[in-house]
Every structure is written in C-alpha cells, then in structure tokens.
Coordinates of C-alpha atoms in Angstrom, one line a residue:
Chain A
M1166 CA 114.4 127.7 149.9
R1167 CA 113.1 125.2 152.3
S1168 CA 111.7 127.7 154.8
S1169 CA 109.8 129.8 152.1
D1170 CA 108.3 126.4 150.8
E1171 CA 106.9 125.7 154.3
A1172 CA 105.7 129.1 154.6
I1173 CA 103.5 128.7 151.6
I1174 CA 102.3 125.3 152.7
V1175 CA 101.2 126.8 156.0
G1176 CA 99.6 129.8 154.3
G1177 CA 97.8 127.7 151.9
R1178 CA 96.4 125.3 154.4
S1179 CA 94.6 127.9 156.4
N1180 CA 92.4 128.7 153.5
L1181 CA 91.4 125.0 152.8
P1182 CA 87.9 123.6 153.6
V1183 CA 88.0 121.1 156.3
A1184 CA 87.8 117.9 154.1
A1185 CA 91.0 118.8 152.2
S1186 CA 92.9 119.8 155.3
R1187 CA 91.9 116.5 156.9
S1188 CA 93.5 114.6 154.1
T1189 CA 96.6 116.8 154.4
I1190 CA 97.0 115.8 157.9
D1191 CA 96.5 112.0 157.0
S1192 CA 99.1 112.0 154.5
A1193 CA 101.4 114.4 156.4
D1194 CA 102.3 111.4 158.6
E1195 CA 103.7 109.6 155.6
D1196 CA 105.9 112.2 154.3
A1197 CA 106.0 115.7 155.7
T1198 CA 108.0 117.4 152.9
I1199 CA 105.9 116.3 150.1
I1200 CA 102.8 118.3 149.5
P1201 CA 99.8 115.9 149.2
P1202 CA 97.9 115.9 146.0
P1203 CA 94.6 117.4 147.3
L1204 CA 96.5 120.4 148.8
R1205 CA 98.4 120.9 145.5
K1206 CA 95.5 120.9 143.5
R1207 CA 93.7 123.5 145.6
R1208 CA 96.8 125.6 145.5
A1209 CA 97.0 125.4 141.7
G1210 CA 93.3 126.5 141.6
R1211 CA 94.2 129.5 143.7
T1212 CA 97.3 130.3 141.5
N1213 CA 94.9 130.4 138.5
G1214 CA 92.7 132.9 140.3
K1215 CA 95.6 135.3 141.4
G1216 CA 98.2 134.1 138.7
R1217 CA 97.5 137.2 136.7
N1218 CA 99.1 139.3 139.3
L1219 CA 101.8 136.9 140.1
Y1220 CA 103.2 135.8 136.7
G1221 CA 101.1 137.8 134.0
S1222 CA 99.5 136.2 131.0
G1223 CA 101.0 133.3 129.4
L1224 CA 100.1 134.3 126.0
P1225 CA 103.4 136.1 125.1
W1226 CA 105.2 132.7 126.0
I1227 CA 103.2 130.6 123.6
L1228 CA 103.1 133.3 120.9
P1229 CA 106.2 132.4 118.9
A1230 CA 105.2 128.7 118.6
L1231 CA 101.7 129.8 117.6
V1232 CA 103.0 132.3 115.1
L1233 CA 105.1 129.6 113.6
V1234 CA 102.5 127.0 113.5
I1235 CA 99.7 129.1 112.3
G1236 CA 101.9 130.9 109.9
M1237 CA 103.1 127.8 108.2
I1238 CA 100.7 125.0 108.9
Y1239 CA 97.3 126.6 109.2
F1240 CA 98.1 129.2 106.4
S1241 CA 99.1 126.2 104.1
I1242 CA 95.9 124.3 105.0
G1243 CA 93.8 127.3 104.3
Y1244 CA 95.7 128.0 101.1
T1245 CA 95.3 124.4 100.1
G1246 CA 91.6 124.4 100.7
W1247 CA 91.2 127.4 98.4
M1248 CA 93.6 126.0 95.7
S1249 CA 91.7 122.9 95.6
M1250 CA 88.8 124.6 94.0
L1251 CA 90.9 126.0 91.1
D1252 CA 92.2 124.9 87.8
W1253 CA 95.7 126.2 88.0
S1254 CA 99.0 125.3 86.7
G1255 CA 100.8 126.8 89.6
F1256 CA 102.7 129.6 87.9
I1257 CA 101.9 133.0 89.4
L1258 CA 101.3 134.7 86.2
S1259 CA 99.4 131.9 84.6
P1260 CA 95.5 132.2 84.8
S1261 CA 93.6 130.2 87.4
E1262 CA 90.1 129.4 86.9
F1263 CA 87.6 128.7 89.8
V1264 CA 86.0 125.4 89.3
G1265 CA 84.4 124.7 92.7
P1266 CA 84.1 121.2 93.7
E1267 CA 85.2 119.8 90.3
N1268 CA 88.7 118.5 91.5
Y1269 CA 86.9 116.5 94.2
A1270 CA 84.6 115.0 91.8
R1271 CA 87.4 114.0 89.8
M1272 CA 89.2 112.6 92.7
V1273 CA 86.3 110.3 93.8
Q1274 CA 86.5 108.8 90.3
D1275 CA 90.3 108.6 90.0
E1276 CA 91.3 105.0 90.0
V1277 CA 94.9 105.9 91.0
F1278 CA 93.8 107.8 94.1
W1279 CA 91.8 104.8 95.3
R1280 CA 94.7 102.5 94.7
A1281 CA 96.9 104.8 96.7
M1282 CA 94.4 104.6 99.6
W1283 CA 94.3 100.9 99.4
H1284 CA 98.1 100.7 99.3
T1285 CA 98.2 102.8 102.4
A1286 CA 95.9 100.5 104.3
I1287 CA 97.7 97.4 103.2
F1288 CA 101.1 98.9 103.9
F1289 CA 99.9 100.0 107.4
V1290 CA 98.6 96.5 108.3
V1291 CA 101.6 94.5 107.1
T1292 CA 104.4 96.8 108.4
F1293 CA 102.7 97.3 111.8
T1294 CA 102.1 93.5 112.3
V1295 CA 105.6 92.4 111.2
Q1296 CA 107.3 95.2 113.2
T1297 CA 105.4 94.6 116.3
A1298 CA 106.0 90.8 116.1
I1299 CA 109.7 91.2 115.6
S1300 CA 110.4 94.0 118.1
F1301 CA 108.2 92.3 120.8
T1302 CA 110.1 89.2 120.4
F1303 CA 113.4 90.8 120.3
A1304 CA 112.7 93.1 123.3
A1305 CA 111.8 89.9 125.4
I1306 CA 115.0 88.1 124.4
M1307 CA 116.9 91.2 125.2
H1308 CA 115.5 91.2 128.7
S1309 CA 116.8 87.5 129.3
Q1310 CA 120.3 88.0 130.3
I1311 CA 121.7 87.6 126.8
H1312 CA 125.4 88.1 125.9
L1313 CA 126.4 91.1 123.8
A1314 CA 122.9 92.8 124.3
T1315 CA 124.2 96.2 123.6
V1316 CA 125.7 95.1 120.3
Y1317 CA 122.2 93.7 119.3
K1318 CA 120.5 96.8 120.4
V1319 CA 122.7 99.1 118.3
V1320 CA 122.4 97.0 115.2
I1321 CA 118.6 97.0 115.3
F1322 CA 118.4 100.8 116.2
V1323 CA 121.0 102.2 113.9
P1324 CA 118.5 102.2 110.8
N1325 CA 116.3 104.5 112.8
V1326 CA 118.9 107.4 112.6
L1327 CA 119.6 107.0 109.0
A1328 CA 117.7 109.0 106.5
P1329 CA 115.2 107.0 104.3
A1330 CA 116.5 109.2 101.4
I1331 CA 120.0 107.9 101.9
M1332 CA 119.1 104.3 102.3
A1333 CA 116.6 104.0 99.6
P1334 CA 119.3 104.2 97.0
V1335 CA 121.2 101.4 98.6
F1336 CA 118.1 99.1 98.6
R1337 CA 117.7 100.1 94.9
V1338 CA 121.2 98.8 94.3
I1339 CA 120.5 95.7 96.3
F1340 CA 117.3 94.8 94.6
D1341 CA 118.2 96.0 91.0
A1342 CA 117.8 93.4 88.4
N1343 CA 121.7 93.2 88.2
G1344 CA 121.9 93.8 91.8
S1345 CA 123.5 92.2 94.7
L1346 CA 120.5 90.0 95.8
N1347 CA 120.2 88.4 92.5
G1348 CA 123.9 88.0 92.4
V1349 CA 123.9 86.2 95.7
L1350 CA 120.8 84.0 94.6
E1351 CA 122.8 83.0 91.4
T1352 CA 125.9 81.9 93.2
M1353 CA 123.7 79.8 95.7
G1354 CA 122.3 78.0 92.8
L1355 CA 118.9 79.6 93.3
G1356 CA 119.1 81.6 90.0
S1357 CA 115.5 80.7 89.1
L1358 CA 114.3 83.0 92.1
A1359 CA 116.1 85.9 90.8
R1360 CA 113.9 88.5 89.2
P1361 CA 113.8 92.3 88.6
W1362 CA 112.3 93.0 92.1
L1363 CA 111.6 96.6 91.5
A1364 CA 109.8 96.1 88.2
E1365 CA 107.2 93.8 89.1
D1366 CA 104.0 95.1 90.9
F1367 CA 104.0 92.7 93.9
T1368 CA 107.7 92.5 94.7
A1369 CA 108.1 96.3 94.4
M1370 CA 105.5 96.9 97.1
A1371 CA 107.1 94.1 99.1
V1372 CA 110.5 95.9 99.0
V1373 CA 108.9 99.2 99.9
M1374 CA 107.3 97.5 103.0
L1375 CA 110.7 95.7 103.9
V1376 CA 112.5 98.8 103.9
T1377 CA 110.2 100.5 106.1
I1378 CA 110.1 97.6 108.5
W1379 CA 114.0 97.6 108.5
Q1380 CA 113.9 101.3 109.3
W1381 CA 111.5 101.4 112.1
T1382 CA 111.7 98.1 114.1
G1383 CA 114.4 99.7 116.3
L1384 CA 111.9 102.3 117.6
S1385 CA 109.2 99.7 118.3
F1386 CA 111.9 97.6 120.0
I1387 CA 113.1 100.5 122.3
L1388 CA 109.5 101.2 123.3
F1389 CA 108.6 97.5 124.1
Y1390 CA 111.8 97.2 125.9
A1391 CA 111.0 100.2 128.0
A1392 CA 107.6 98.7 128.8
M1393 CA 108.8 95.4 129.7
S1394 CA 111.2 97.0 132.2
Q1395 CA 108.1 98.4 134.1
I1396 CA 106.7 94.8 134.6
D1397 CA 106.8 93.7 138.2
P1398 CA 109.1 90.5 138.2
Q1399 CA 106.8 89.1 141.0
I1400 CA 103.9 88.9 138.4
L1401 CA 106.2 86.7 136.3
E1402 CA 107.3 84.7 139.2
A1403 CA 103.8 84.0 140.0
A1404 CA 103.0 82.8 136.6
R1405 CA 106.1 80.5 136.7
I1406 CA 104.8 79.1 140.1
D1407 CA 101.5 78.4 138.4
G1408 CA 103.3 76.3 135.7
A1409 CA 103.3 78.5 133.0
G1410 CA 106.1 78.1 130.4
N1411 CA 108.2 80.8 128.7
L1412 CA 105.9 81.2 125.6
R1413 CA 102.7 81.0 127.7
T1414 CA 104.1 83.7 130.0
L1415 CA 105.1 85.9 127.0
W1416 CA 101.7 85.6 125.3
S1417 CA 99.3 85.5 128.3
I1418 CA 101.1 88.0 130.7
I1419 CA 103.7 90.2 129.1
W1420 CA 101.9 90.9 125.8
P1421 CA 98.7 92.1 127.5
L1422 CA 100.8 94.3 129.9
C1423 CA 102.5 95.9 126.9
R1424 CA 99.1 96.9 125.4
G1425 CA 99.6 100.7 125.8
T1426 CA 102.7 100.6 123.9
T1427 CA 101.1 98.5 121.1
I1428 CA 98.4 101.1 120.8
A1429 CA 100.9 104.1 120.8
L1430 CA 102.8 102.2 118.0
A1431 CA 99.5 101.8 116.1
T1432 CA 98.8 105.6 116.3
L1433 CA 102.4 106.2 114.9
G1434 CA 101.9 103.6 112.2
V1435 CA 98.6 105.1 110.9
I1436 CA 99.9 108.5 110.8
G1437 CA 103.3 107.4 109.5
S1438 CA 101.6 105.2 106.6
L1439 CA 99.7 108.3 105.6
K1440 CA 102.9 110.3 105.4
T1441 CA 104.8 107.7 103.6
F1442 CA 106.7 109.3 100.8
D1443 CA 110.5 109.0 100.7
V1444 CA 110.8 105.2 100.4
P1445 CA 108.2 104.4 97.7
W1446 CA 109.3 107.5 95.8
L1447 CA 113.0 106.9 95.8
I1448 CA 112.8 103.0 95.5
A1449 CA 110.1 102.9 92.7
N1450 CA 108.9 106.4 92.0
G1451 CA 105.4 105.2 92.8
G1452 CA 105.7 102.7 90.1
P1453 CA 105.8 100.3 88.3
N1454 CA 102.4 101.3 86.9
H1455 CA 101.4 103.1 90.1
A1456 CA 101.9 99.8 92.1
T1457 CA 103.7 101.6 94.9
E1458 CA 101.6 104.7 94.7
F1459 CA 100.9 106.5 97.9
L1460 CA 99.0 109.7 98.6
G1461 CA 102.2 111.7 99.3
T1462 CA 103.8 110.5 96.0
Y1463 CA 100.6 111.0 94.0
I1464 CA 100.3 114.6 95.3
Y1465 CA 103.9 115.3 94.4
Q1466 CA 103.5 113.8 90.8
T1467 CA 100.2 115.7 90.3
M1468 CA 101.8 118.9 91.2
V1469 CA 105.4 118.8 90.1
E1470 CA 105.1 116.6 87.0
Q1471 CA 101.6 117.1 85.6
K1472 CA 101.4 120.8 87.1
E1473 CA 98.0 120.3 88.1
F1474 CA 98.1 122.4 91.4
G1475 CA 94.3 122.5 92.0
Y1476 CA 93.9 118.7 91.7
A1477 CA 97.1 118.1 93.9
A1478 CA 95.5 120.5 96.5
A1479 CA 92.3 118.5 96.5
I1480 CA 94.1 115.2 97.2
S1481 CA 96.2 117.0 99.9
V1482 CA 92.8 118.0 101.5
A1483 CA 91.7 114.4 101.5
L1484 CA 94.9 113.3 102.9
L1485 CA 94.7 115.9 105.8
V1486 CA 91.2 114.7 106.6
L1487 CA 92.3 111.1 106.7
A1488 CA 95.3 112.0 109.0
I1489 CA 93.1 114.0 111.5
V1490 CA 90.5 111.4 111.6
G1491 CA 93.2 108.7 111.9
G1492 CA 94.9 110.6 114.7
L1493 CA 91.7 111.3 116.6
L1494 CA 90.3 107.7 116.3
T1495 CA 93.5 106.0 117.6
R1496 CA 93.7 108.7 120.5
L1497 CA 90.1 107.8 121.4
G1498 CA 91.0 104.1 121.1
N1499 CA 93.8 104.8 123.4
R1500 CA 91.7 106.6 126.0
Q1501 CA 89.0 103.8 125.9
S1502 CA 91.6 101.0 126.7
E1503 CA 93.0 103.1 129.5
G1504 CA 89.5 103.3 131.0
T1505 CA 89.0 99.6 131.0
Chain B
M1423 CA 111.6 87.8 130.4
F1424 CA 112.5 84.3 129.3
E1425 CA 113.7 82.0 132.1
I1426 CA 116.7 80.0 131.0
R1427 CA 117.5 76.9 132.9
T1428 CA 119.6 74.8 130.5
L1429 CA 122.7 75.6 128.4
R1430 CA 120.8 74.5 125.5
S1431 CA 118.0 77.0 125.8
R1432 CA 120.6 79.8 126.5
I1433 CA 122.4 79.0 123.1
G1434 CA 119.1 78.6 121.4
L1435 CA 118.0 82.2 122.6
Q1436 CA 121.4 83.6 121.6
V1437 CA 121.1 82.1 118.1
L1438 CA 117.5 83.6 117.9
A1439 CA 118.6 86.9 118.7
T1440 CA 121.4 86.7 116.1
L1441 CA 119.1 85.5 113.3
I1442 CA 116.8 88.4 114.1
A1443 CA 119.6 91.0 114.2
I1444 CA 121.7 89.9 111.0
P1445 CA 119.0 91.0 108.4
Y1446 CA 119.2 94.5 110.1
L1447 CA 123.1 94.7 109.5
L1448 CA 123.0 93.2 106.0
P1449 CA 122.0 96.3 104.1
L1450 CA 124.6 98.3 105.9
L1451 CA 127.3 95.8 105.0
A1452 CA 126.0 95.7 101.5
M1453 CA 126.3 99.5 101.3
V1454 CA 129.9 99.5 102.6
Q1455 CA 131.0 96.4 100.4
G1456 CA 129.3 97.8 97.5
S1457 CA 130.9 101.4 97.9
L1458 CA 134.3 99.6 97.8
A1459 CA 133.6 97.5 94.7
G1460 CA 135.8 97.8 91.7
R1461 CA 138.3 100.6 92.4
G1462 CA 138.2 100.5 96.3
F1463 CA 138.7 103.7 98.0
D1464 CA 139.0 105.5 94.7
N1465 CA 135.2 105.6 94.8
Y1466 CA 135.4 107.8 97.8
V1467 CA 138.0 109.9 96.2
K1468 CA 135.8 110.3 93.2
V1469 CA 133.0 111.5 95.4
F1470 CA 134.9 114.1 97.0
D1471 CA 136.5 115.1 93.8
T1472 CA 133.1 116.5 92.6
G1473 CA 133.6 119.1 95.1
V1474 CA 129.9 119.3 96.1
V1475 CA 130.2 117.2 99.4
P1476 CA 131.4 120.1 101.7
T1477 CA 128.7 122.3 100.3
Y1478 CA 126.0 119.7 100.9
F1479 CA 127.2 119.0 104.4
R1480 CA 127.4 122.7 105.1
N1481 CA 123.8 123.3 103.9
S1482 CA 122.5 120.4 106.0
I1483 CA 124.3 121.8 109.1
I1484 CA 122.8 125.2 108.5
V1485 CA 119.4 123.8 108.0
A1486 CA 119.6 121.4 111.2
G1487 CA 121.2 124.2 113.4
C1488 CA 118.7 126.8 112.5
A1489 CA 115.8 124.3 112.9
I1490 CA 117.2 123.3 116.4
V1491 CA 117.5 126.8 117.5
I1492 CA 113.9 127.8 116.4
V1493 CA 112.3 124.6 117.6
Y1494 CA 114.2 124.8 121.0
A1495 CA 113.3 128.4 121.6
C1496 CA 109.6 128.0 120.6
T1497 CA 109.2 124.8 122.4
M1498 CA 110.6 125.8 125.8
L1499 CA 108.8 129.1 125.8
A1500 CA 105.5 127.5 124.8
A1501 CA 105.8 124.5 127.2
F1502 CA 106.3 126.8 130.1
G1503 CA 103.4 128.8 129.1
F1504 CA 101.0 125.9 128.6
A1505 CA 102.2 124.1 131.8
K1506 CA 102.5 126.9 134.2
L1507 CA 100.9 130.2 133.2
R1508 CA 97.2 131.4 132.8
I1509 CA 96.1 131.8 129.3
R1510 CA 92.9 132.8 128.0
G1511 CA 91.5 130.0 125.6
K1512 CA 94.3 127.7 126.6
E1513 CA 92.5 124.6 125.5
V1514 CA 91.7 126.1 122.1
W1515 CA 95.3 126.9 121.4
F1516 CA 96.5 123.6 122.6
W1517 CA 94.0 121.7 120.4
M1518 CA 95.3 123.9 117.4
L1519 CA 98.7 122.4 118.1
L1520 CA 97.4 118.9 118.5
I1521 CA 95.7 118.9 115.2
A1522 CA 98.8 120.4 113.5
L1523 CA 100.6 117.2 114.9
T1524 CA 98.9 115.0 112.3
V1525 CA 99.3 117.2 109.3
P1526 CA 101.6 115.4 106.7
E1527 CA 104.2 117.2 104.9
A1528 CA 102.7 116.5 101.6
V1529 CA 99.7 118.8 102.6
L1530 CA 102.1 121.8 102.8
L1531 CA 103.8 121.2 99.4
T1532 CA 101.5 123.2 97.0
P1533 CA 100.9 126.1 99.2
L1534 CA 104.6 126.5 100.4
F1535 CA 105.9 126.1 96.8
V1536 CA 103.7 128.8 95.6
T1537 CA 104.3 131.1 98.5
A1538 CA 108.1 130.6 98.2
S1539 CA 108.0 131.5 94.5
T1540 CA 105.8 134.6 95.1
F1541 CA 108.3 136.0 97.8
D1542 CA 111.3 134.8 95.9
L1543 CA 112.5 132.4 98.5
Y1544 CA 112.6 129.4 96.1
N1545 CA 116.2 128.0 96.5
E1546 CA 116.7 129.5 99.8
L1547 CA 117.4 127.6 103.0
V1548 CA 114.8 129.5 104.9
A1549 CA 112.2 127.9 102.6
V1550 CA 113.0 124.5 104.2
I1551 CA 114.0 125.6 107.7
L1552 CA 110.7 127.3 108.7
P1553 CA 108.3 124.6 107.4
L1554 CA 110.6 121.9 109.1
A1555 CA 110.5 123.9 112.5
A1556 CA 106.7 124.4 112.1
L1557 CA 106.1 120.6 111.6
Q1558 CA 108.3 119.8 114.6
V1559 CA 107.1 122.2 117.1
P1560 CA 103.6 121.0 117.9
F1561 CA 105.0 117.6 118.8
T1562 CA 108.0 118.8 120.9
V1563 CA 105.7 121.3 122.7
L1564 CA 103.4 118.5 123.6
L1565 CA 106.3 116.4 124.8
A1566 CA 107.9 119.3 126.9
R1567 CA 104.6 120.5 128.4
S1568 CA 104.1 117.3 130.2
F1569 CA 107.5 117.5 131.5
F1570 CA 107.2 121.1 132.6
A1571 CA 104.0 120.2 134.4
G1572 CA 106.0 118.0 136.6
V1573 CA 108.2 120.9 137.7
P1574 CA 106.9 121.9 141.3
T1575 CA 105.0 125.2 141.2
E1576 CA 106.3 125.7 144.8
L1577 CA 109.8 126.1 143.5
M1578 CA 108.6 128.8 141.1
E1579 CA 106.7 130.6 144.0
A1580 CA 109.6 130.5 146.1
G1581 CA 111.5 132.3 143.4
R1582 CA 108.8 134.8 143.0
I1583 CA 108.8 135.5 146.8
D1584 CA 112.4 135.9 146.6
G1585 CA 111.8 138.9 144.2
A1586 CA 112.5 137.2 140.8
N1587 CA 110.3 138.2 137.9
V1588 CA 108.6 135.6 135.7
V1589 CA 111.4 135.7 133.2
R1590 CA 114.1 135.0 135.9
V1591 CA 112.0 132.4 137.3
F1592 CA 111.9 130.7 133.8
W1593 CA 115.6 131.1 133.3
H1594 CA 117.0 130.4 136.5
I1595 CA 114.7 127.9 138.1
V1596 CA 112.5 126.1 135.4
L1597 CA 115.0 125.8 132.5
P1598 CA 117.8 124.1 134.4
L1599 CA 115.4 121.5 135.7
T1600 CA 114.1 120.5 132.1
R1601 CA 117.6 119.4 130.6
P1602 CA 116.5 115.9 129.9
I1603 CA 113.6 116.9 127.8
A1604 CA 115.7 119.7 126.1
G1605 CA 118.0 116.9 125.0
A1606 CA 115.1 114.9 123.6
V1607 CA 113.8 118.0 121.7
V1608 CA 117.3 118.8 120.2
I1609 CA 117.9 115.1 119.1
L1610 CA 114.5 114.8 117.6
T1611 CA 114.9 117.9 115.7
L1612 CA 118.3 116.9 114.6
I1613 CA 117.2 113.6 113.2
N1614 CA 114.1 114.9 111.6
S1615 CA 115.7 118.0 109.9
W1616 CA 119.0 116.1 109.0
N1617 CA 117.1 113.4 107.3
A1618 CA 114.3 115.5 105.8
Y1619 CA 114.1 114.9 102.0
L1620 CA 110.7 115.9 100.5
L1621 CA 110.8 119.6 101.3
P1622 CA 114.5 120.1 100.3
M1623 CA 113.8 118.3 97.1
L1624 CA 110.9 120.6 96.3
M1625 CA 112.5 123.8 97.5
L1626 CA 116.2 123.5 96.7
N1627 CA 117.1 123.2 93.0
D1628 CA 120.4 125.0 93.1
P1629 CA 123.2 122.5 93.7
N1630 CA 124.8 125.2 95.9
K1631 CA 121.9 125.1 98.2
Q1632 CA 121.1 121.2 98.4
V1633 CA 121.4 119.2 101.5
V1634 CA 122.9 115.6 102.2
T1635 CA 119.8 113.8 101.5
L1636 CA 119.9 114.9 97.9
L1637 CA 123.5 113.7 97.5
P1638 CA 122.6 110.3 96.0
Q1639 CA 120.2 111.9 93.6
Y1640 CA 123.2 114.1 92.4
F1641 CA 125.3 111.1 91.7
L1642 CA 122.3 109.4 89.9
G1643 CA 122.2 112.4 87.7
Q1644 CA 126.0 112.8 87.2
Y1645 CA 127.0 109.2 86.6
T1646 CA 124.2 107.2 85.3
N1647 CA 124.1 103.8 86.8
D1648 CA 127.3 104.4 88.8
Q1649 CA 126.4 102.3 91.7
T1650 CA 129.7 102.6 93.5
G1651 CA 129.6 106.4 93.6
I1652 CA 126.0 106.4 95.0
L1653 CA 126.9 103.9 97.5
A1654 CA 130.0 105.7 98.7
A1655 CA 128.1 108.8 98.9
A1656 CA 125.5 107.1 101.1
V1657 CA 128.3 106.0 103.3
I1658 CA 129.8 109.3 103.7
T1659 CA 126.5 110.8 104.5
S1660 CA 125.4 108.1 107.0
I1661 CA 128.7 108.2 109.0
P1662 CA 127.9 111.5 110.9
M1663 CA 124.4 110.2 112.2
I1664 CA 125.8 106.8 113.1
L1665 CA 128.8 108.5 115.0
A1666 CA 126.5 110.8 116.8
Y1667 CA 124.1 107.9 117.8
L1668 CA 127.0 105.8 119.0
L1669 CA 128.3 108.7 121.1
L1670 CA 124.9 109.8 122.4
Q1671 CA 123.3 106.4 122.5
R1672 CA 121.1 106.9 125.6
T1673 CA 120.0 110.5 124.7
F1674 CA 118.9 109.1 121.1
E1675 CA 117.0 106.2 122.5
R1676 CA 115.3 108.4 125.1
G1677 CA 114.6 111.1 122.7
L1678 CA 113.0 108.9 120.1
S1679 CA 111.1 106.9 122.4
A1680 CA 109.8 109.9 124.4
G1681 CA 109.0 111.0 120.8
A1682 CA 106.9 108.0 120.1
L1683 CA 104.7 108.3 123.2
K1684 CA 102.4 111.0 122.5

C-alpha cells in the first residue's frame, strides 16, 4: 500500500508546474508521508480529467437517492402546485374545478393564515431564546468539574429521543384542568393560580412552547458542549490573568466563540418552527379558537377536516416558499459571519 | 469553563445545575407516577390486554427497519458519488437535494394522500416508509458527503492500481472507513422514523397497520378520559428509545449533533 502511494506521489509531482512543486518541497520537510494541499488539489484536478476512465461516471451512484427524492418530494411539490389552483374535495371521483390563483387570493385575506404565521414567528423567537440561554449556561456548568455530570447530561438529553407524539398526551394530562399541575398548586395552597391551562389562549401557547423547549434543549446543549470543548484553555487563562471574573469570561469570551453553533441552531430553529405540527396538534388541536394554530396544523385541518384540498395545497406552497427562503437566508447569514 | 476556588461556589454551581436539570426530569416522573395511579401495575396489564401493543410495535419496527435500510443504501452510494466521482451537472443535483432539505412534511400531505389513494396504497406501511426515507435522505447525504470527502483519494487509487474495480474500491476500501458516519445515519433515521407521527396518522387508519406513536390516540379513543391507560401506554412506548439511548449514548449524541450541524 505504502509503496504504491509513493509511486503516485512521485508520478504526480513530475507533472506539476514549478510553483506547486516548490511548495511541495517546502512542506515535505514537515511531514513526508502527508501529501501537501497544493499537490492534492492538483491531483484532484487531474482525476477529474481522467476520472472517466478510472472510475466511470458517478451518476449511477447518486441515482437511487435522486429517484427517491425526486419521486417523493419534487413530485409532491409539483402536484401541490397544480392542486393549489383547483377547487377540489380530494376524492378521486369527485369533480375538480380549475380556479387559478383564487386559493391564493383567499389565503392572503384569511385571518387564521396570518395568525398561524404570527404564531410561528413568536414561537421561534421564544423557544430559540430560552433554549439557547438554558443550554449555553448548562454546557458551561458541565465543563466546570461538576459531580455527576453524566447523570445531568442524560437527564437533559433524554427528551430528545422521545417522540413528541408520545409526550404530548403526557403534557396534556399534566396541564389538564383536573391535571397534576393544578393538583400540586392546590396542595401548596396556591389554588388561586390553578386554571384550565390548555383552554386559555395565552397559556395554551405557553404550554406548546414549554414542551418544545423541554424536548429540544438537550440538542442545543450537546452542540454548545462540543463547541466549548474546542476553546483553547489558554484564552480563558489569559482572560483570568487580565482579571475577568467567571461571568465576564462567559459573556465576553465563550459566548462569542460559540457564535457558529448559535447560528446553526438558529437555522434549525427557523426550519423547525415552520415544521411544527405534532406538539400544538396533540396538545391543543390548534385551538382554543386557533390560539395554537401553526401552518402545519392549519394545512392538516383544511385538508382532512374541511376537505378543501386546493386551499390546503395553496397554504402548503406558501409554507414551502417560507421554508426555502428561511433556510437560504440563515445559510447566507452563516456564510457572512464565517467571512468576518 | 467556570473557575471554582471556594467550596461555596462549588456547591452553588452544583445546586444551579440541579435546579436546571430537575424540570427536565419532572414530566418523566409525572408520566411514570401517573401511569401507576389508582390500580398500580394493573394499568399496564390493561394496556397489554387490549392486544394491540405487539402489533403497533411490530409495525414501528418494520417502518424504522425499512427506512433505515433504504436511507443507508441511498446515502452511502450517493455520498460516494458526490464526494469522489465525476458527475455531469453535479452542482445542480446537489442543490436539488439541498432544497429538498428544507421541505416540511406538511407540504407532502395532500399529494401523497391523493397518490396513495389512487394506487391503493392507503393503509399500507410503504406509504409511510417511502416518504419518511425521502425526507431523511437529503440530509444524510449532505452529512455523509463531507465525511466521504475526507477519505484520501490516494487510498482509492491504490486499490484501483491493484486491480480492483470501482465497486470493490467502494466496498472494501471506502465503506469500512466510514463507519462513524454510518452510525450517525442509522441513529438519525431510527429516531426520525420511530418518532414520526404526522405521516402515519394520515396514511394508516387501520389499527392493524398503525405504529407506536399512534398508541396514545388509540387509548384516547377506546377509554375516554382514562388517563392512567394513556400514561401507561406512553411509558411502554418510551422505554425502548430510552434504553437504546442509554446503551448507545455516545452514538446518539454524536449522531444528533452531527445532524444539527448542516
């Protein structure tokens, strides 16, 4: 293996222009066995030229994935786009009528649609902020020689592997008017605080956010924890010598160094908020009175309960556009912050 | 990260950590305690007596198993192709996958429902398996591609020179080097397909075809307001995932965090 490796290196080198081979020699002193980057780049370029003979086209390799994705996702997108211009009850035998952009006109004037959008935005801001604050603090604590660190980690991470669909009924029981939370409040003499949590607009939304935060903090925590392991201890040491206290170090040094992670989490949060369905649906069915309506739940209701497939498809198209734009914007934001 | 000098600050930090962690434990405790309320373990007996639990588990295992096989195969092949082979219009194909990454499940509901009814696939597990796999693949390909790119091309060329064709190079040289990312792909697919709710709810109406995430709903329908039964069902369905996580802690954490960093 080694000898053929070297043979390739030697063979490659002879084809290189002077500049590249000079850098090869420079870095060859450092580590003879590792191929220096300029050489590797050069060689990759050559493989591209001759690769056809050496390996054949890569198209058959990516074909299964493409067929699956195009067959399911792109087919569905196209179909949704077509359906969004129909007035149709969804049954194959029932007549459909082409209505053009009518569904979209209706959507723009639909108050529930705009409320669902507004909920999504609020939901993102609140869950992202709270989750980030908790998981960042917790990750910093877990990096500070604490006892039982593994136990804490498991506790905060376990909700991540549980299905929202399984846990939502549990939270329903907890926050029910006759549920365990109100029971605890009564026994503590705080009965005046007890209320039908899921039946009031504001508290129902708060519960939906709470469950989401409960579920996803573990993931943010793992990411921040990993990011903090990458921080050079000498930087922290230097800050300490300059007289920075624990909180100052945390805020002025560690937080900025975790910026990449925060942005990655924001991307996830935007897309995740747009995808929200399980928790609001199972906890409050999008109610009371649309107070926990999200785009996903609204699409489902419009389609399954009201049998307005065309209108549901129009909302789906809006959701798709938002998701793609949101994904691209946060990606661009990420790239920009990497540049600076 | 914090520098602890005194015993007092050490205790303070420990207390703070405990205070943050306890709220995460409480719902799980409430779930277990509630499931034992009233008649104790009889609640569990009642859940098993319905006879549907094994069916729901079997269906979930089939869905997750098939999704994992499909996603694994598609991902490994495509990641190799994208990272190491020459493809005409590679960028275009790759962008197609990237855009598919952001597509929410809800967008697929109407067309998949209509298509499944047209081809008589409604109430068939495959109507859930294929969309779940398709939603997972763009992401796992993206994840695995950057890992495959790290496999030295020189190793592959060594294999070529020794006379192996591209399939053998992939099978004997590249694949064994990519085990860590394969673990992440499998875990991610397992979590997402086992926990999937929206697609199974839409596509599977027949109780013989339903999966574990629909179990609480079954009890909601069967025994109105029987909270203990619902909670016992929730405990039963949570246990396999919690056990799997405790046994494969590192793989889970790595898989999910690799998953988050797009």
